[in-house]
Every structure is written in C-alpha cells, then in structure tokens.
XYZ file of C-alpha atoms in Angstrom:
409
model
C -38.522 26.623 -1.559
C -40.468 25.163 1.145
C -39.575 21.706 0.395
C -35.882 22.605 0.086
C -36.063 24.017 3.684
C -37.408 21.116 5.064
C -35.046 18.810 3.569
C -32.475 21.432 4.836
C -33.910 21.296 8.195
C -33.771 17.320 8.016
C -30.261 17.005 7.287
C -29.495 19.245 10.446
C -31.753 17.219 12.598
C -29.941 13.900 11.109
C -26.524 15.445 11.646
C -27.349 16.476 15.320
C -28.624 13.242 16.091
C -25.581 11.722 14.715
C -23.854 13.604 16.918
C -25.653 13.136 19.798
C -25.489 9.392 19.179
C -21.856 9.511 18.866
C -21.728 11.435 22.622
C -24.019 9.110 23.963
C -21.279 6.234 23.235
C -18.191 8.651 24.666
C -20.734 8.698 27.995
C -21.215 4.768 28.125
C -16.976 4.486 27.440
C -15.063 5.965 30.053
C -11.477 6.786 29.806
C -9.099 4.635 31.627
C -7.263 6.286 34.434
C -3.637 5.035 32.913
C -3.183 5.849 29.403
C -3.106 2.732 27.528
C -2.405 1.547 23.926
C -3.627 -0.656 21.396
C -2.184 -2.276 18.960
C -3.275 -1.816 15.333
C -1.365 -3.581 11.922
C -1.628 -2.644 8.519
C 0.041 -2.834 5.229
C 2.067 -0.272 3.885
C -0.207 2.195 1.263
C -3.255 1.182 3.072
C -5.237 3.386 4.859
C -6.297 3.410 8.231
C -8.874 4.993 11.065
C -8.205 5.354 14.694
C -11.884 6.417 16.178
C -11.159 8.162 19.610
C -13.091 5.683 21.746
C -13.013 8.041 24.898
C -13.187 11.689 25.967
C -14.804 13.744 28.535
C -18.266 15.360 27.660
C -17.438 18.491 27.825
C -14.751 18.179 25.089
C -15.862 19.629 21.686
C -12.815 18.989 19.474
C -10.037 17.046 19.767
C -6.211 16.853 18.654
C -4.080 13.846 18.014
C -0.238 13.558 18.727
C 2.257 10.982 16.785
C 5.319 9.827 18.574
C 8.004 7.424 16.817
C 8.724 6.184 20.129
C 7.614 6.639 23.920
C 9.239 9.963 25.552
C 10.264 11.241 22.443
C 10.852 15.117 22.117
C 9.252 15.295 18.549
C 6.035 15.041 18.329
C 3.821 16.038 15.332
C 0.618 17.411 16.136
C -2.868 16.479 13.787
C -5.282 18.692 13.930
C -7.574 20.585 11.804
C -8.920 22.239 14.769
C -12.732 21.951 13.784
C -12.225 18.523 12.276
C -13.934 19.809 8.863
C -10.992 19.004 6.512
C -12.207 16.387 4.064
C -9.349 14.931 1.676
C -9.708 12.778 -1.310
C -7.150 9.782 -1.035
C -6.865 9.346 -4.930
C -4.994 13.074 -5.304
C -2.629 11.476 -2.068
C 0.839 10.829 -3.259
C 2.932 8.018 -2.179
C 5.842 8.880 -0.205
C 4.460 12.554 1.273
C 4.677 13.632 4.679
C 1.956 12.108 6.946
C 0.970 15.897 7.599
C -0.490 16.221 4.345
C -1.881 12.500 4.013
C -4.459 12.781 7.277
C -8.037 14.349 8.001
C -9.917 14.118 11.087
C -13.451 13.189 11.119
C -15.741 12.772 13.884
C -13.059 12.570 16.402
C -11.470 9.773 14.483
C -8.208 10.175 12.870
C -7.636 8.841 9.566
C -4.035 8.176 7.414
C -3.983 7.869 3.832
C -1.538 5.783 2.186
C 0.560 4.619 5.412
C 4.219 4.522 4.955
C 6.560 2.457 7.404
C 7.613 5.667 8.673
C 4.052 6.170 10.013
C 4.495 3.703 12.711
C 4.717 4.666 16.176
C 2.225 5.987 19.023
C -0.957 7.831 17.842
C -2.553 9.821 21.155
C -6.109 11.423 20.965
C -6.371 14.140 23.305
C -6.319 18.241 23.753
C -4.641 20.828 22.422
C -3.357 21.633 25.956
C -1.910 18.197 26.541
C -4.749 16.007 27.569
C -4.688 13.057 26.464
C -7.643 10.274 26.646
C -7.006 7.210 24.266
C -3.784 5.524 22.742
C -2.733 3.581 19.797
C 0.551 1.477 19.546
C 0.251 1.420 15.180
C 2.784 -0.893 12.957
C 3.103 -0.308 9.166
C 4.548 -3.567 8.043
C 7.023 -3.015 5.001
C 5.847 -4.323 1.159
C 9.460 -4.299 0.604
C 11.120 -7.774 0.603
C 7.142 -9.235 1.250
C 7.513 -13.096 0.705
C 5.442 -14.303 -2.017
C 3.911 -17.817 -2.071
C 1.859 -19.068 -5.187
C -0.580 -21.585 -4.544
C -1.047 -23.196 -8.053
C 3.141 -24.159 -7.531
C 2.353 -26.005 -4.022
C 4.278 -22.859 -2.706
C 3.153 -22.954 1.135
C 3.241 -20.216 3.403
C 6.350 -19.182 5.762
C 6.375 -21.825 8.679
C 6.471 -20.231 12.415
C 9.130 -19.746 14.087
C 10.015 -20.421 17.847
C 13.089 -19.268 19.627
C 13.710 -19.223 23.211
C 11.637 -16.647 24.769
C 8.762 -16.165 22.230
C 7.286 -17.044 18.487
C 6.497 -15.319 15.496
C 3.657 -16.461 13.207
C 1.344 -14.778 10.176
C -1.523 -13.879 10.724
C -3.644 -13.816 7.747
C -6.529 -11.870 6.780
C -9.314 -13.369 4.587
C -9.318 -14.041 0.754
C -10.108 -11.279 -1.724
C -12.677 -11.504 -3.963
C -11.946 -13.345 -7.456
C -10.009 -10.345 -9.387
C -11.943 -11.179 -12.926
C -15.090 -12.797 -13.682
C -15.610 -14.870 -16.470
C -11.945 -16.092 -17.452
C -9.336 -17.295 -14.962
C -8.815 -14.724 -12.251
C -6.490 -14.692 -8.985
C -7.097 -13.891 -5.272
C -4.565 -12.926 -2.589
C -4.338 -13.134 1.090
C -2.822 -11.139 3.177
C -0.246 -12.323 5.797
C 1.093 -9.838 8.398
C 3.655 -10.503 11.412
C 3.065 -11.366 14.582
C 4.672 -12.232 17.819
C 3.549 -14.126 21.114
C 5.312 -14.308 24.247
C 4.978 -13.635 27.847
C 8.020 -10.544 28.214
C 5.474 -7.907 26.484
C 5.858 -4.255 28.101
C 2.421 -4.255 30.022
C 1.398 -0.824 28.836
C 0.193 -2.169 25.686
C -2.953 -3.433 24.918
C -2.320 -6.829 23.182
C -5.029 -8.526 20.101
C -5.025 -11.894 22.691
C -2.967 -12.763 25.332
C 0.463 -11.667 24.670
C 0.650 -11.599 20.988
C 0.939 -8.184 19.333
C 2.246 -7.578 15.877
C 5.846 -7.785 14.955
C 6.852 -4.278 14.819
C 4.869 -3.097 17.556
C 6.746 -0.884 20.776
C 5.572 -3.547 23.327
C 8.051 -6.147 21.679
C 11.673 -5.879 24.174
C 14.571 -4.152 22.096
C 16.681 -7.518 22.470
C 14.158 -9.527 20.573
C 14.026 -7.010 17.704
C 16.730 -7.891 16.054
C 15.659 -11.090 14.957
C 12.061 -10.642 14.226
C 13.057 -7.714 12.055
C 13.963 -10.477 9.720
C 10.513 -12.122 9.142
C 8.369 -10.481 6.611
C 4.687 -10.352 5.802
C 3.884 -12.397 2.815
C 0.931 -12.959 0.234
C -0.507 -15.837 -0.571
C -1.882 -15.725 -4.489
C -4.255 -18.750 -6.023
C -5.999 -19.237 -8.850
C -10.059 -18.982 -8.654
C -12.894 -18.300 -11.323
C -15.992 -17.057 -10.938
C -18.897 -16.233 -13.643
C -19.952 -12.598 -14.378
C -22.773 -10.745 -12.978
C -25.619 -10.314 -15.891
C -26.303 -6.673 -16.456
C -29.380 -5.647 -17.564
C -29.330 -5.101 -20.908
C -30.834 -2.311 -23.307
C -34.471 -1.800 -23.673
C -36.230 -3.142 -27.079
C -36.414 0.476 -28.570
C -32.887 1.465 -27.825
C -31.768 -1.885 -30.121
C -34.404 -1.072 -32.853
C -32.656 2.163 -33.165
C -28.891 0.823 -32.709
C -29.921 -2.115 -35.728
C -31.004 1.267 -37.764
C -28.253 3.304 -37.551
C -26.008 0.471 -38.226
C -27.832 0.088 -41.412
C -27.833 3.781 -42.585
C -23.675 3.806 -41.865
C -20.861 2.125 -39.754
C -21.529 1.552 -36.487
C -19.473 3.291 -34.270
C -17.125 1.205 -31.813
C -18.010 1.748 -28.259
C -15.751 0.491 -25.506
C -16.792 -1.537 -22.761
C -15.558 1.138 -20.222
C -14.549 4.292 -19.778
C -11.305 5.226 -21.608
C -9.089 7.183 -20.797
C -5.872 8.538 -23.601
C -2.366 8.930 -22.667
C 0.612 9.988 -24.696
C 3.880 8.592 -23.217
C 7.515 9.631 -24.098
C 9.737 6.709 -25.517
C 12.251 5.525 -22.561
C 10.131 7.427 -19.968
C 8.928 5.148 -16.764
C 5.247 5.246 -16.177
C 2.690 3.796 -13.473
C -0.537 3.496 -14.130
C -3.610 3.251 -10.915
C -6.754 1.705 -10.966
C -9.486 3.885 -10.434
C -10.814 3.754 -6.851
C -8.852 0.698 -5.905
C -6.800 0.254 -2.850
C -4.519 -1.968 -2.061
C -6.815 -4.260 -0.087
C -9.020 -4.793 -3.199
C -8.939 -7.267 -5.658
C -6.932 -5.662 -8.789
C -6.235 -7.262 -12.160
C -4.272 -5.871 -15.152
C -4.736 -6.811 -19.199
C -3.279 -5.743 -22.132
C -5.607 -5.578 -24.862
C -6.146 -9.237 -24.681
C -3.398 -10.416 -22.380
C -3.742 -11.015 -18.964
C -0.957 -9.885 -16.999
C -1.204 -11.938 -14.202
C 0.910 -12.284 -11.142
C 2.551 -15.440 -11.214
C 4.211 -13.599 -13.907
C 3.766 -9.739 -13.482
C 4.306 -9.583 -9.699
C 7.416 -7.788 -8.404
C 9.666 -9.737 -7.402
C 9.039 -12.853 -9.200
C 11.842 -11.594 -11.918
C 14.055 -8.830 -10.595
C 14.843 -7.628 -14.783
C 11.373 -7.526 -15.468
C 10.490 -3.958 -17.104
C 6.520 -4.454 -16.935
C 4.989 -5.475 -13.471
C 2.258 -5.219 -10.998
C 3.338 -4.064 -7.418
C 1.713 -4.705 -4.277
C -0.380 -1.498 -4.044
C -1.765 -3.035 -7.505
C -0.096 -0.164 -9.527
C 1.386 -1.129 -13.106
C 4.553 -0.085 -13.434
C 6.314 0.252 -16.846
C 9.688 1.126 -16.895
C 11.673 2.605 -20.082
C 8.719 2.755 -22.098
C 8.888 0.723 -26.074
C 7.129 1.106 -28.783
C 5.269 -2.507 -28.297
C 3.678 -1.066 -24.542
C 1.159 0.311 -26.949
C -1.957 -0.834 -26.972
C -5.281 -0.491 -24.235
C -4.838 -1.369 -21.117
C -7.883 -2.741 -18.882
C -8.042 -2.371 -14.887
C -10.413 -5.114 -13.327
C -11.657 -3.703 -9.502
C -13.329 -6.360 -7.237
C -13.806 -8.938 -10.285
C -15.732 -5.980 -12.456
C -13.679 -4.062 -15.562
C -13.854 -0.518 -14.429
C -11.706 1.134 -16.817
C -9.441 1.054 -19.722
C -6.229 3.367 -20.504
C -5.501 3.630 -24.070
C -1.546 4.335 -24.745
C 0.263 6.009 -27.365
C 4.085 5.991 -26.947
C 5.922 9.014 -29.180
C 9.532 10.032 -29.845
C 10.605 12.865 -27.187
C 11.774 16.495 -28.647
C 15.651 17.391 -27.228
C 15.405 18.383 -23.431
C 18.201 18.825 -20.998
C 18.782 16.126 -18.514
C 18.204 17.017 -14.614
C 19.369 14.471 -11.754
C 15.527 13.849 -11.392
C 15.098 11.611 -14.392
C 15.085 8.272 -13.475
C 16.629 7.404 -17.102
C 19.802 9.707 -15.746
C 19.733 7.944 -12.159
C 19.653 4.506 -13.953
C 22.803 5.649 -16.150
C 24.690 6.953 -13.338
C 23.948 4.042 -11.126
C 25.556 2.116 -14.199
C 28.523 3.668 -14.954
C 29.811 3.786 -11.099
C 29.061 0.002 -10.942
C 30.921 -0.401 -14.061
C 33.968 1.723 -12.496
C 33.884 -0.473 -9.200
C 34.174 -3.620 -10.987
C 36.568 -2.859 -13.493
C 38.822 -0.978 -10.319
C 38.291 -4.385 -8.601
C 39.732 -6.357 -10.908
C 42.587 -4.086 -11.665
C 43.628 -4.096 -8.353
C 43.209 -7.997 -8.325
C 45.380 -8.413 -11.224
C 47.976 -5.960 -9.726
C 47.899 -7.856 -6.613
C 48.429 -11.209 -7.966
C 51.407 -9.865 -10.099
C 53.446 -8.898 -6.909
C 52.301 -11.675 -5.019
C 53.586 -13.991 -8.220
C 57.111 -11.933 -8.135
C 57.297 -12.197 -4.503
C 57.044 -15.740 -4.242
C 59.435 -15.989 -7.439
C 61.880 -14.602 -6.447
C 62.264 -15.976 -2.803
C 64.994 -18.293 -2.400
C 64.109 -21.805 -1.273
C-alpha cells in the first residue's frame, strides 16, 4: 500500500509539474494586443490541434469560439468547462456535428475527423468574451481531389498565375511504404495554396503573403476562381523489406512439432481476425484499425492486392469495390464473390484481417434510408427525364416538320 501511494503521489507531482511547465511557457508568450490569426490547412477526416499559445496567468480554464466567417452572429461555443472530456476518435462518425467530434485538453482544442464545414475562425478565450489567440483554419475538400500516378508519368497540377496572385500545391512529405515485402505504394499529399500581395492584414500568413486557398484572408473577388483548383495526391510505387520479428523460443517449437504430431495442427492467422456477416445487396465500409487518413493504408483480398492505381475512387466512376481517401474500403451492393478475408496493412505492418460471410436477407420493409432504395429511386426519375426528353424532342420535330411542310414557297 505504501508503494502504491508513492507512485500515487508521483503521478501528482509529474502532473503538477506538467502544469507548471505548461504556465511557465503562457508567461514567456504574451498575448498580442490585436487579436490576430493564423492560418492552419488540413485534409478533410483528419484531425487537428489548436494549442492556445497565450493567456493571462491568472486564467484557469479556457473556452474556444468557432465562427464561419468574421462578425458572424452564430457562433458555437467549445467547452467542456474543466477541459477533462477525453474522446476516442475511432467511435467518431463521419459527417457529425463538430460539437460532438471535439475535446479540449490542456488548453488546446482538438477536432476529430474535420469536415469542410469545419472551416472558419477558431478563438481561444473566456467564457465572458475574452479572447487571447486566433486561428484562420481551412478544411480542403477530398471531393473532386486530383489524382496523379507516378508509375504512368502522371505529373502533378502545374501552378497557376493570374493577374493579381498564384496558386500552387504545397505538398507534404511521402508516407511510409504501405506493405513490406511485396510491391507497396506511398502517397503525398498536395494541399492549395495562394500567394499574393492583396491579403487582408489581420491574418497571420505561413511566409510572406501566401496562405492556403480557402483561407478568410484571400479577397472575395479572387475566390471564385481559386475555388476551382483542388488538392491532389500524388501515388508511386515503392518496396521495402519486412522488419524480422523475433521468433518463438526453442521450447515453444518443441511443443508446437508435438502437438502437430499427436493431431492436426490448428490454423492460426497471422493477425487478429475479426468475423462479419453481411446481407446480399447491402453497402458496407470497412476501417483499418487505428489508421488515419495521414497513414500509410493498404487493402488485400485474401491474396489480392487491391491497390490504388486500380481501387482508388475516382479512377473508375462504376467501380463497386474501392479504397477512398480516408483509406476506408468501400463495397457497394454486396455479391456473393466479396467473400473471402480481407487484410488491412497500417504503416507497411499487417495489423488486421476481417473475415466476410455474405448471406441471403429475410423479407424487411424498405425505408427511404436504404441506400439500395435511394439508388432505385435515383434510377427511375433519371429514366423518366430522359425518356420525357425525348418525347418532347420527337413531338417537337413533328410540328416543326409540318410547319415547314406546309408553308408555301
């Protein structure tokens, strides 16, 4: 009990010296007497931090205010109030209200899973209106990403200069080698930017007037056109050998050989697997284990490798299988042949396996929800369009034909 105390007693001295550390730094940074912001660029579904860099000493606790724009009336307020809430970013779910995706930790304010809509101004401050530090964040779209493949002497977008600035990508460096052993892939990622010299100066800019494309320093009347360049990957080939585990002790094999000599040896996966049971026609997506979508993700079936010059979306707009840029597989209207085990490669390691069993489904009633219904809905109104189209054509070159019949020359 003794010892328990003291390593009890340790952790609080550790944690108060963290903290103490942590207020020395807010003492060395003062706050600037005009409230500035900087400018911060991610992916969508990645996750992000903004550490409060400044705040008075004798504030305790802090609360953080999103604005879509500057002046605007609503404001969401993020707080926890004792900045204790702790969420786990694997039970987030794409799409939610940022409300439920954030926690606050250390004065720091950190978004799960950033959407597009997240983008906007991020304020650390009081809860009576104080405010001490600003962020100007842009959530650059996956949608429409341009896609270059390297092994296809596919080249990245070229920039672009118009008359009063210049938009560029910026790209972060290459991820690690997404198997080991066999052929693998990296990516790089590519986000906007823009450089010119008509920035609004309330904004904090990476260098000297360049900020990121979507960011609120950028004038309204250039919007328009850099709305239209996208980020973009860049995906290569690589390989890279396997890291040698340590394998089992001399006595652990002694007793393996023996068992496999009394009976059949049992078959033991490489990894972890995990069962599922999928209806037939049902859609399904399918996450890799502590992955985000900064790491370096690969996808096989059984033995197939699914990769990305094939699997990616986008690369064929009727695939049904395909890997999306959050490095989710997606299966849509599940067959019979999806069966099988399917592997998840994290950082150039096999972390996991998902074995998959598709069935027939039992009589249900249909609800606008299903995206089998949505599909068939979507298809029967484009069906009706086009066949109302060309009625009307053929109607309308009918008259026209009379008309000009029947005129007299």
């Amino acid at each position: 009990m003794l010892g328990i105390a003291f390593l009890l007693g340790g952790a609080g001295v550790l944690h108060a010296f963290a903290v103490m550390e942590k207020e020395d730094v807010f003492k060395k940074t003062p706050c600037p007497a005009f409230l500035m912001f900087d400018n911060a660029a991610y992916l969508a579904d990645m996750s992000f931090e903004l550490p409060c860099n400044c705040k008075p000493e004798k504030v305790s606790s802090v609360v953080w205010y999103f604005q879509k724009s500057m002046g605007s009336r609503q404001t969401k307020v993020l707080t926890d109030f004792d900045g204790t809430i702790f969420l786990d970013s694997g039970h987030i779910r794409v799409g939610s209200d940022m409300l439920k995706r954030f926690s606050i930790r250390m004065f720091s304010l950190i978004v799960f899973r950033a959407q597009v809509e997240d983008s906007g101004h991020y304020l650390c401050g009081t809860k009576q209106g104080d405010f001490f530090y600003g962020y100007d964040v842009d959530v650059q779209p996956t949608k429409g990403i341009t896609v270059a493949f390297e092994d296809r002497s596919q080249h990245p977008q070229k920039d672009q200069k118009e008359e009063h600035f210049s938009m560029f990508t910026t790209f972060w460096d290459w991820t690690k080698c997404d198997r080991c052993g066999v052929r693998g892939e990296q990516r790089r990622i590519g986000l906007c930017y823009v450089k010119s010299a008509y920035l609004y100066p309330r904004y904090r800019t990476v260098t000297t007037d360049m900020v990121s494309c979507g960011s609120k320093s950028v004038p309204r009347r250039f919007q328009g056109t850099i709305r239209l360049r996208k980020p973009e990957v860049v995906i290569r080939s690589c390989l890279t050998p396997c890291v040698q585990r340590k394998g089992p002790e001399e006595g652990v094999v002694s007793i393996s050989n023996l068992i496999a000599e009394v009976g059949q040896k049992p078959w033991l996966p490489q990894v972890p697997i995990q069962f599922h049971k999928q209806q037939l026609g049902s859609g399904l997506i399918i996450a890799c284990p502590g992955a985000r979508p900064e790491h370096a993700v690969a996808w096989d079936k059984d033995s197939t490798r699914l990769y990305r010059t094939r699997f990616l979306t986008g690369v064929n707009k009727s695939m049904r299988v395909f890997i999306d840029h959050g490095n989710h597989l997606h299966i849509r209207f599940t067959q019979l042949d999806d069966r099988g085990i399917y592997y998840c490669w994290r950082e150039g390691q096999m972390v996991a396996g998902f074995r998959l069993s598709v069935g027939f489904r039992g009589e249900r009633k249909r609800t606008l929800a299903d995206p089998e219904t949505r599909y068939a809905i979507k298809a029967i109104l484009t069906s009706y369009v086009l066949i109302t189209l060309v009625f009307i054509s053929i109607h309308v070159g009918r008259c026209c034909f009379h008309v000009f019949r029947c005129t007299p020359m």
